[in-house]
Coordinates of C-alpha atoms (C1' of nucleotides) in Angstrom, one line a residue:
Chain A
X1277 CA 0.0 0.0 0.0
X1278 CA 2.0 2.4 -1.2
X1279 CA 1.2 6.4 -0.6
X1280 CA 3.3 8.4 -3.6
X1281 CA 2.0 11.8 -2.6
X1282 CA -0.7 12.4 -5.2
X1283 CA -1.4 15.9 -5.5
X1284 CA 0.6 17.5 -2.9
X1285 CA 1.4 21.0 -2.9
X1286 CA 4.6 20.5 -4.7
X1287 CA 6.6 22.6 -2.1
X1288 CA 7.7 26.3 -4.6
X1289 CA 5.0 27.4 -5.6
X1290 CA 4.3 30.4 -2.7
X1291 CA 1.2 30.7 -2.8
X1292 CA 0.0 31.0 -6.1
X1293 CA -2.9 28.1 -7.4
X1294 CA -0.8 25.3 -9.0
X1295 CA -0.9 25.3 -12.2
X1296 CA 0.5 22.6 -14.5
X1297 CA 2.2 23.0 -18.0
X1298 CA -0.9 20.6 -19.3
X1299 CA -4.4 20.5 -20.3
X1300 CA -6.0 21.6 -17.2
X1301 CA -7.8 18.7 -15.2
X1302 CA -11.7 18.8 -15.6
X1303 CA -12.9 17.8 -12.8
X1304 CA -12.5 18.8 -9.2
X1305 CA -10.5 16.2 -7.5
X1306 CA -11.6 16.6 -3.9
X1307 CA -15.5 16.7 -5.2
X1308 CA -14.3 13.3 -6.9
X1309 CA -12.4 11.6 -3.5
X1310 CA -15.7 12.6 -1.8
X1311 CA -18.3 10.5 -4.0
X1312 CA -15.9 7.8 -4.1
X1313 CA -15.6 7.8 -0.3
X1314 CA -19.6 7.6 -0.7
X1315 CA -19.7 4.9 -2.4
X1316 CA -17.0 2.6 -0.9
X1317 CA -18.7 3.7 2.6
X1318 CA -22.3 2.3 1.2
X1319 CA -20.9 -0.7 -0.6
X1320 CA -17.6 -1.4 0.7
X1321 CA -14.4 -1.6 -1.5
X1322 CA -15.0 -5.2 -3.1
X1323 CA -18.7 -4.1 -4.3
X1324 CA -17.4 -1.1 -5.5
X1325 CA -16.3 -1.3 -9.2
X1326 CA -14.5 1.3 -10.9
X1327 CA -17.3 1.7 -13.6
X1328 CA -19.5 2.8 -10.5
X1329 CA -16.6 5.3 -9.1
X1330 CA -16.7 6.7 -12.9
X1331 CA -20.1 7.3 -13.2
X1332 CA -20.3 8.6 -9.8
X1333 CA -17.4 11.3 -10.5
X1334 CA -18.6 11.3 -14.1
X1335 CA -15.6 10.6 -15.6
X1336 CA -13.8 8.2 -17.9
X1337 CA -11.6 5.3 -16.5
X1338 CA -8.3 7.0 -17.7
X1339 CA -8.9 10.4 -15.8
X1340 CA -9.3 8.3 -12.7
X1341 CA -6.4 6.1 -13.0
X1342 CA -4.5 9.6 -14.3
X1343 CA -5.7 11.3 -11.1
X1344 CA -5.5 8.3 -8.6
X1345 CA -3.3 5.4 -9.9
X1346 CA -5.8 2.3 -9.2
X1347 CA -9.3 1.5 -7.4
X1348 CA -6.9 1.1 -4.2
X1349 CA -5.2 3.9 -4.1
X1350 CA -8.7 5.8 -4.4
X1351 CA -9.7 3.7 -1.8
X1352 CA -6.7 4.6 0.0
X1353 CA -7.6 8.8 -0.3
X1354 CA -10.9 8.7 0.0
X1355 CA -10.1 6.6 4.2
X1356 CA -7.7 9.7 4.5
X1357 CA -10.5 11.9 3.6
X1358 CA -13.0 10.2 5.8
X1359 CA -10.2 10.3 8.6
X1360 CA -9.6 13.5 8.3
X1361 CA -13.5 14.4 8.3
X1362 CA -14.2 12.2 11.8
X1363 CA -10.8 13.4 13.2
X1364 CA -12.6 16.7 13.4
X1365 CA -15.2 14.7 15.7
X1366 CA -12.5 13.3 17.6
X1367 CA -10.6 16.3 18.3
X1368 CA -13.3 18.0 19.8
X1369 CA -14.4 15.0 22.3
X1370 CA -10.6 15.0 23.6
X1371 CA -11.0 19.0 24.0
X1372 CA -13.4 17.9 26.9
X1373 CA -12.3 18.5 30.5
X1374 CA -13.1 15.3 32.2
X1375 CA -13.3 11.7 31.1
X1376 CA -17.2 11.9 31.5
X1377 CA -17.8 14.1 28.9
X1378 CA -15.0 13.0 27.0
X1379 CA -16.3 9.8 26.4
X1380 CA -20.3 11.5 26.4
X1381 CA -19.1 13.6 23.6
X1382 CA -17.3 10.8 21.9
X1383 CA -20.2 8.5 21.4
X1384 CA -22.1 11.0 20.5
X1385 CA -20.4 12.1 17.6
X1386 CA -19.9 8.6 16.6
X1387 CA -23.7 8.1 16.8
X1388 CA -24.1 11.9 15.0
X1389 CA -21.5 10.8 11.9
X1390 CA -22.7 7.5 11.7
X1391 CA -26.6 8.3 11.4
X1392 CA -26.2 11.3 9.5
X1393 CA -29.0 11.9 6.9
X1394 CA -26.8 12.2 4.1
X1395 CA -24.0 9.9 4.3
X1396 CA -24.3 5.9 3.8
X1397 CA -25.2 4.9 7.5
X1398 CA -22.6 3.4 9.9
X1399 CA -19.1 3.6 9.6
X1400 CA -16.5 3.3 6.7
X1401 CA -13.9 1.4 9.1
X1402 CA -15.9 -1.4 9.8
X1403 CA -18.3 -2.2 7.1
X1404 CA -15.9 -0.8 4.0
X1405 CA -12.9 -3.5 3.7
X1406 CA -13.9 -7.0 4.8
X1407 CA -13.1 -7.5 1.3
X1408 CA -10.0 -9.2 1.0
X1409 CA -9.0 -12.3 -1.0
X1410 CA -6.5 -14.3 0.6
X1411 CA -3.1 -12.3 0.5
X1412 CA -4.5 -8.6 -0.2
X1413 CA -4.5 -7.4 3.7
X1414 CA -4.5 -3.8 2.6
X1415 CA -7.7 -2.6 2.5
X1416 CA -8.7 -4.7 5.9
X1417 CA -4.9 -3.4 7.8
X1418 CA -5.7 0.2 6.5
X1419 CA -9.0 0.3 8.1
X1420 CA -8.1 -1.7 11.4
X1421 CA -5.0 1.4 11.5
X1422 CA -7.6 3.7 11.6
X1423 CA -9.8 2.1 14.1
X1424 CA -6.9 1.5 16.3
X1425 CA -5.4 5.0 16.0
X1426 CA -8.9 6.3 17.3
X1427 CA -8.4 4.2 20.4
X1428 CA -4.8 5.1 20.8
X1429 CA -5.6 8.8 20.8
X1430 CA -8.7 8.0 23.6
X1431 CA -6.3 6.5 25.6
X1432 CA -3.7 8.9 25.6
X1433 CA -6.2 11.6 26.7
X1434 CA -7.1 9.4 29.6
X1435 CA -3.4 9.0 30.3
X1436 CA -3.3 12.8 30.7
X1437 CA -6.3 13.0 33.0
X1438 CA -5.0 10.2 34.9
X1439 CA -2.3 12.5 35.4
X1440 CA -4.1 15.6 36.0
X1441 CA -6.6 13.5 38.3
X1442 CA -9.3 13.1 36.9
X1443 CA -8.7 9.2 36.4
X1444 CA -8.4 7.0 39.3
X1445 CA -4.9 6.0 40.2
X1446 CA -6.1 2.0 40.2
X1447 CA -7.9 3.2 36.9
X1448 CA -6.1 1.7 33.3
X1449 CA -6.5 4.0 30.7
X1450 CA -6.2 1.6 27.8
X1451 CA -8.8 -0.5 29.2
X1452 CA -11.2 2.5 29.6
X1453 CA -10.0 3.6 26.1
X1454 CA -10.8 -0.1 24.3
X1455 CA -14.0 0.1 26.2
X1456 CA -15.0 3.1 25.1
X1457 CA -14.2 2.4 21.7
X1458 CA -15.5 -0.9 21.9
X1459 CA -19.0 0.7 22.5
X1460 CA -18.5 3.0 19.6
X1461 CA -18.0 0.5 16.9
X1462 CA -20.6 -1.0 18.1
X1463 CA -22.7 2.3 18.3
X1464 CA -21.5 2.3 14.2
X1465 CA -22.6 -1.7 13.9
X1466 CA -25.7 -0.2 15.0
X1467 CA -26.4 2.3 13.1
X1468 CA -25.7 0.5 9.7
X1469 CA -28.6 -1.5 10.8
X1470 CA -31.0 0.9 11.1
X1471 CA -31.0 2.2 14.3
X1472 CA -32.1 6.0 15.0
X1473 CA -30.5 8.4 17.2
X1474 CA -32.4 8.3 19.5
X1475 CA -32.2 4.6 20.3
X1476 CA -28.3 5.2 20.3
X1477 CA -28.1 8.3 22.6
X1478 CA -29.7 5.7 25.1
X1479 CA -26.2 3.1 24.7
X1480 CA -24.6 6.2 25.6
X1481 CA -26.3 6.6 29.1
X1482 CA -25.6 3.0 29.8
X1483 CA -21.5 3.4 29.2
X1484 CA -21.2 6.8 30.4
X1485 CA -22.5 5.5 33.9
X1486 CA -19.9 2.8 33.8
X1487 CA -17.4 5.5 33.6
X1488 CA -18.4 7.8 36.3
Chain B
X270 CA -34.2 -13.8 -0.6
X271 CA -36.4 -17.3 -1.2
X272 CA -35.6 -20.0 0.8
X273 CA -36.7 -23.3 -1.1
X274 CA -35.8 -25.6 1.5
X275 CA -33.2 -27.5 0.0
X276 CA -32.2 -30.8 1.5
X277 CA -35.0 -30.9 4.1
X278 CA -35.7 -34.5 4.9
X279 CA -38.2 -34.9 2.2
X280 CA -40.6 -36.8 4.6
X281 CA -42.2 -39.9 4.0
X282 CA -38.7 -42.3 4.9
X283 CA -39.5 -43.3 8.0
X284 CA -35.5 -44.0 9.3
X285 CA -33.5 -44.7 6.4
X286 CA -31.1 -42.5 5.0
X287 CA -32.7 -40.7 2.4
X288 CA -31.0 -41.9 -1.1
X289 CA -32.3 -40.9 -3.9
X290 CA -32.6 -42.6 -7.5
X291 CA -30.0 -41.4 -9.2
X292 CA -25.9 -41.3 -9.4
X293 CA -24.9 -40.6 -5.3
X294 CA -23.6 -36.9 -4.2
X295 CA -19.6 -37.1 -4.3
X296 CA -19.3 -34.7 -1.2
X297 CA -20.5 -33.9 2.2
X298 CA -22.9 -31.1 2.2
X299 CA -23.0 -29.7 5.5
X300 CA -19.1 -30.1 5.1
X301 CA -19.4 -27.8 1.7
X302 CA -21.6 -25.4 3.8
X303 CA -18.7 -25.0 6.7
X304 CA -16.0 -24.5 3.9
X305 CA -18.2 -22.0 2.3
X306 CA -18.6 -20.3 5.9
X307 CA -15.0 -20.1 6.6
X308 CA -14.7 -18.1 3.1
X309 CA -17.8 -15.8 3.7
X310 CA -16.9 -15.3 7.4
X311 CA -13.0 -14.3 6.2
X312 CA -13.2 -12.5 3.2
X313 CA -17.1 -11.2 2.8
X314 CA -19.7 -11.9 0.4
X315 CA -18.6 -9.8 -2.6
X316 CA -14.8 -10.5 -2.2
X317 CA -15.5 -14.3 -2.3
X318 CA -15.9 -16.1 -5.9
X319 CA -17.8 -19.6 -7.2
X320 CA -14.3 -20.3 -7.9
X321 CA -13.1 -19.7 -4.3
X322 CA -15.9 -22.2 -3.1
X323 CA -15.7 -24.6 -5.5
X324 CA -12.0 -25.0 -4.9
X325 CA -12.1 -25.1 -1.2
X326 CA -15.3 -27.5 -1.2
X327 CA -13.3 -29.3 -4.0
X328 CA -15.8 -29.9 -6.9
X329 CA -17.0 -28.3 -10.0
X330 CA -19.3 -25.8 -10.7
X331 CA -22.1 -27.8 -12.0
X332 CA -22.3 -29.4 -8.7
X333 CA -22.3 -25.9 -6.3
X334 CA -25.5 -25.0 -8.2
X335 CA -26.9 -28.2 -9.0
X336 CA -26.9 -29.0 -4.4
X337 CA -27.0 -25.2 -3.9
X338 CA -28.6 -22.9 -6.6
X339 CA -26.5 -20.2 -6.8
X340 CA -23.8 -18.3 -5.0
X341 CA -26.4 -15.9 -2.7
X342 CA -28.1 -19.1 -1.9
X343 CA -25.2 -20.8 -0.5
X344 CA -24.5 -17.9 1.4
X345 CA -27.6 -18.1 3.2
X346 CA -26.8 -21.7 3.9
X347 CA -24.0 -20.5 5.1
X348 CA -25.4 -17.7 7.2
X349 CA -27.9 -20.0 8.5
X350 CA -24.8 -22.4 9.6
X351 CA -23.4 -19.9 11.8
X352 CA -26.4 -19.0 13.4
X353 CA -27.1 -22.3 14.1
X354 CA -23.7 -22.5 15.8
X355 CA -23.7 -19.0 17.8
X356 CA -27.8 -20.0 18.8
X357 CA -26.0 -22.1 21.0
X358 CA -24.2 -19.8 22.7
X359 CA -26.8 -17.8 23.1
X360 CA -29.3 -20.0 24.3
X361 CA -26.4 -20.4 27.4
X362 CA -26.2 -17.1 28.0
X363 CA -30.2 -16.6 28.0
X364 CA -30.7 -19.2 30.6
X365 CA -29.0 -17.4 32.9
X366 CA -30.4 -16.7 36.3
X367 CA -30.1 -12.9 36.3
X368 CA -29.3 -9.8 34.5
X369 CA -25.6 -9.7 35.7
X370 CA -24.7 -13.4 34.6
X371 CA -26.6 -13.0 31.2
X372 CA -24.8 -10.3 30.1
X373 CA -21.2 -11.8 31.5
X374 CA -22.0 -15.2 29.5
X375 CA -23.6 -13.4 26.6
X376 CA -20.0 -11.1 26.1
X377 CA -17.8 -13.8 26.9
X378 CA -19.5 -15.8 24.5
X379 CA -19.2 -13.4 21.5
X380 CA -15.7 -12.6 22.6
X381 CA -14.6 -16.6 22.4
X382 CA -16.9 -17.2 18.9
X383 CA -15.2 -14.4 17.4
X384 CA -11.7 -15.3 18.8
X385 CA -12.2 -18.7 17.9
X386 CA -8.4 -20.0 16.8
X387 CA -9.2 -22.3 14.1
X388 CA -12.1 -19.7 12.6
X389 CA -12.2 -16.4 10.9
X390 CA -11.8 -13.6 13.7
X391 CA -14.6 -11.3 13.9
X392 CA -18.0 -12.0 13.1
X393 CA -20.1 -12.9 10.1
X394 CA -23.2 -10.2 10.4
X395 CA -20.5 -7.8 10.5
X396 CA -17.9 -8.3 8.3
X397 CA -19.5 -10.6 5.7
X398 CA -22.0 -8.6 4.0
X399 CA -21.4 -5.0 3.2
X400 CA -21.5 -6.0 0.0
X401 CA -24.3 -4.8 -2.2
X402 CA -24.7 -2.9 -4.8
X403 CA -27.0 -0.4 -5.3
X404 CA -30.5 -2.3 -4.9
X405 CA -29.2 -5.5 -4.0
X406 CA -30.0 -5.5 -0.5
X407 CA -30.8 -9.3 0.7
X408 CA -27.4 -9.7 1.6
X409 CA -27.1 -7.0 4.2
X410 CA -30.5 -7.4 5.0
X411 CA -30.6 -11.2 5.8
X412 CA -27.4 -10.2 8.3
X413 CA -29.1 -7.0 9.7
X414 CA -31.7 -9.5 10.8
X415 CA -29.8 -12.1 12.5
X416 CA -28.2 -9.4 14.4
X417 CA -31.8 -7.7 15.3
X418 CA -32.7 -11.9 16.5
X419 CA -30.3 -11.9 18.8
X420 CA -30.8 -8.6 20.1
X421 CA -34.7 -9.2 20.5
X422 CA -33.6 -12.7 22.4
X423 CA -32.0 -10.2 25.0
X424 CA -34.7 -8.1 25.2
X425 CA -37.5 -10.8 25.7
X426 CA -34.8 -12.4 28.0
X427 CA -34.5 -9.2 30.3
X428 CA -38.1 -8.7 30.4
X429 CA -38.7 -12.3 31.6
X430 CA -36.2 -11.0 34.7
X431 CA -38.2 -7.9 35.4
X432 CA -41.2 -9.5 35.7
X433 CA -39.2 -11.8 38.3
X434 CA -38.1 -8.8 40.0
X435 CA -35.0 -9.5 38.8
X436 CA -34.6 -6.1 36.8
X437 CA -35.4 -2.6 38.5
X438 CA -39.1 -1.7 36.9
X439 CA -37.9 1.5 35.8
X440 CA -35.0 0.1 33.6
X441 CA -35.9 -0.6 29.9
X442 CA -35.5 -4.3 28.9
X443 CA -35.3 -3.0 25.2
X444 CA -32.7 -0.5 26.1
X445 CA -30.2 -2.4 27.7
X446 CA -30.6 -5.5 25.3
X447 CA -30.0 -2.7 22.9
X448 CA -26.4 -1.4 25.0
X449 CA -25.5 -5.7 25.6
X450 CA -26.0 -6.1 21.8
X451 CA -24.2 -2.7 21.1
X452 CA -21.5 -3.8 23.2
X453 CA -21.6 -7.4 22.0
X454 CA -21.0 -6.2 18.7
X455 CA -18.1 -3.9 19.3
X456 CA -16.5 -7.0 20.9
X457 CA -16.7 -8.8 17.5
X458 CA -14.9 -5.6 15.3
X459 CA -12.7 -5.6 17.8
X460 CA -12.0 -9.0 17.6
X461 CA -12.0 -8.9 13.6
X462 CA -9.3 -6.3 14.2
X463 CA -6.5 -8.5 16.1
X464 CA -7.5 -7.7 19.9
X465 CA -7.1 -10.7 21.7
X466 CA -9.6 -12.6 24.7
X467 CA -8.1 -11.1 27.3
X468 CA -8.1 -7.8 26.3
X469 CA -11.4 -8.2 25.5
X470 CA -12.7 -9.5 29.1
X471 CA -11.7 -6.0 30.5
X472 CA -14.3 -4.9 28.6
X473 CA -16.8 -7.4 29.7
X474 CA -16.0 -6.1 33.0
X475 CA -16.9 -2.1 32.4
X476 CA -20.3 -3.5 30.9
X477 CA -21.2 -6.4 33.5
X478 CA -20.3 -2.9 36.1
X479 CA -22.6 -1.3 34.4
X480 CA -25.5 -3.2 34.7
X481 CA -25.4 -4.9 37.8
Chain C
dC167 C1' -30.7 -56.4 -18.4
dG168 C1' -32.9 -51.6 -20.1
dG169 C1' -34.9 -47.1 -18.7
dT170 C1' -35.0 -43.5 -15.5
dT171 C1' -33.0 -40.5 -12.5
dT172 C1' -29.5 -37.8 -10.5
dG173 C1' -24.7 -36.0 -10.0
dT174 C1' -20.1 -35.2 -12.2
dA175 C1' -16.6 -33.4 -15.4
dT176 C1' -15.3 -30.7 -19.4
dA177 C1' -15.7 -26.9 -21.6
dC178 C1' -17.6 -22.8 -22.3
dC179 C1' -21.2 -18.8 -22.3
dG180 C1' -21.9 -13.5 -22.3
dA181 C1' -21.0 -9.9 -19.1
dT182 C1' -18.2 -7.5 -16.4
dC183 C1' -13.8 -7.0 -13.9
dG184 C1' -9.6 -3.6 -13.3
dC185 C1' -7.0 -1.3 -16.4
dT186 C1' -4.7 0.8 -20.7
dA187 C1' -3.1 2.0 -25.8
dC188 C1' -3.9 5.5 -28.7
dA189 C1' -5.1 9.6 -30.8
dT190 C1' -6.8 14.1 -29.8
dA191 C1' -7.6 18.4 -27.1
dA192 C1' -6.1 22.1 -24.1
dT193 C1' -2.9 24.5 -21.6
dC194 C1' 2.0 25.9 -20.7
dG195 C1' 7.0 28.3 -21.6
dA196 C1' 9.6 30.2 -25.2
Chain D
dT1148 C1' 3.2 30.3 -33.2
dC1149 C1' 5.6 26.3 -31.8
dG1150 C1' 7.0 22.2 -29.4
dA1151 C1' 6.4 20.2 -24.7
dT1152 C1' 3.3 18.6 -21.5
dT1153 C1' -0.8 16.9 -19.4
dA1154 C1' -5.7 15.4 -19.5
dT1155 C1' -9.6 13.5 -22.2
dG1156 C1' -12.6 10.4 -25.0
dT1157 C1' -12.9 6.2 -27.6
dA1158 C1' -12.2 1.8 -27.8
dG1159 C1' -10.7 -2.3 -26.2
dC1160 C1' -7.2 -5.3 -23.6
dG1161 C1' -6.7 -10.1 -21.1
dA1162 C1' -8.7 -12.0 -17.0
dT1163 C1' -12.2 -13.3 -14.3
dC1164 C1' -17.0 -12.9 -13.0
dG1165 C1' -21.5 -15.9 -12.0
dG1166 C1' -23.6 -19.4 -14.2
dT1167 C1' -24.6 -23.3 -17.8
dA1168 C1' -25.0 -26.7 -22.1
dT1169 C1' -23.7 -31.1 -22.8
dA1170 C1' -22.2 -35.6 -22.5
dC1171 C1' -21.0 -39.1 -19.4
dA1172 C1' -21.0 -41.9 -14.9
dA1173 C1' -23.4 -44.1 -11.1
dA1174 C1' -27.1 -45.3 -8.6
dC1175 C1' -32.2 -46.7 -8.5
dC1176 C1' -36.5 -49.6 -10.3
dG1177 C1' -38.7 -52.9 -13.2

DNA sequence: CGGTTTGTATACCGATCGCTACATAATCGA
DNA sequence: TCGATTATGTAGCGATCGGTATACAAACCG
């Protein structure tokens, strides 16, 4: 799974819209990364074919694999896009004084992103990548990266208000952080199904008692 | 999704083993039906081809459909297989005597089925089925469903124990079936993802904490 | 035994898969 | 205006997809 840097700001240029030598490109890429990431998040990568991503983006096959390489490495852009969207999520529920509403405000945007009107419901990370045949780990590591880098960064919060005090000394933070995501994923499991937000924002009671 | 009943008994032998007229099946059914499980459960419904199943079941083509009728159909045998096989866990769990120990044998069951060594880690409803394109929705459907079952089982289950006064009356039976199932199913992504039984228990512990 | 029934193996179907060769169009620096 | 460069549209590549026509093999019944 190689990441060559596709369209990165080619460091010179001060600040002054890139601007190749070449027939300009005619369609907007992030607008394209963004219904691709639709549709891998409603069908997952292995349902996904590339005659699907080019009709979505409406384009022909060549601008895409001009623009993106292969199917993967889409793939690959539109995670880092959806990353980069829920990281805002997650950055805000680790702003949060105390592990209480840390972890309220946490489930809650996972419940909010996850059940939002329009965006395929549940969440990319678990119900994009089962797809794998035997050998291509890829798609399945890059996903189980990002899940685990969303725990990582829970627990290293609660590692800091352990510190502060606002954990309990006999208190492990990794455990409170895999619970906690634990109940997310499943929050995300959930919505795929069906479920409302309302019926959510009650799991959220249930662990946010465990915590206090 | 029909469901012809293929392979029922075909009543009317009282004992015997049903044979038929003609040349005798070459292979084990049921066995086919755990060989297609394995592939479903590990690499999802879109990702896995007839030539995947026919080469781990070890016959042709004409024989899958011929015993099976097509590839969705076998997945449904296949589907039905593992709920056969997790029913039993559950049915352990339900019998419980109270809340607290339903909800401990419940988790702990999901965390050893989907840490099973010599199976796929995870679980099927989860990972197997994202797969559908655009109007093609029995396959997510039929796995949305087996995942509502269980669910309802908990809910009927906890209901049973308030009426025993085993469950405050003010606590919703459908809600925390709804947070065991939530959590239940975070268990199994977490599991798909590499997290091993023992990290997993700790979490059995913040939810068991919770309810009792 | 012959006739019927059922499953198997070979070989292959049209459709679609991910992907690309090629010629053309549109922009650049000079 | 002229190459050089980059993207686009057309058309199609070999491979594989899910599924099948056909002929043969192995059991039954009479």
């Amino acid at each position: 799974m190689t990441t060559p840097d596709l369209e990165k700001p080619a460091d010179g240029f001060p600040l002054s819209r890139k601007r190749g030598r070449g027939r300009p490109r005619a369609f907007d890429v992030d607008e394209a990364v963004d219904r691709a990431l639709e549709l891998f998040w409603r069908q997952g990568y292995a349902a996904t074919t590339v005659a699907d991503l080019t009709a979505a983006i409406g384009i022909n096959p060549p601008s895409l694999y001009k623009a993106f390489g292969s199917k993967q490495e889409l793939f690959e852009r539109a995670v880092r896009r959806y990353a980069e969207l829920n990281g805002r999520v997650l950055e805000v529920a680790l702003a949060c004084p105390d592990v209480e509403s840390v972890v309220r405000r946490f489930l809650t945007g996972v419940i909010e992103s996850a059940t939002e009107a329009d965006c395929p419901a549940g969440c990319l990370t678990i119900q994009g990548g089962t797809a794998c045949r035997e050998g291509e780990h890829e798609v399945t590591d890059l996903l189980t990266a990002l899940r685990r880098a969303v725990q990582d960064a829970l627990e290293h919060r609660f590692e800091q208000l352990k510190a502060e005090g606002g954990l309990r000394a006999d208190q492990s933070a990794s455990a409170l952080a895999r619970y906690v995501a634990t109940v997310g994923q499943g929050l995300a499991v959930q919505a795929g199904g069906g479920a409302t937000r309302e019926e959510l924002m009650t799991v959220v009671e249930f662990s946010v008692r465990t915590v206090a």
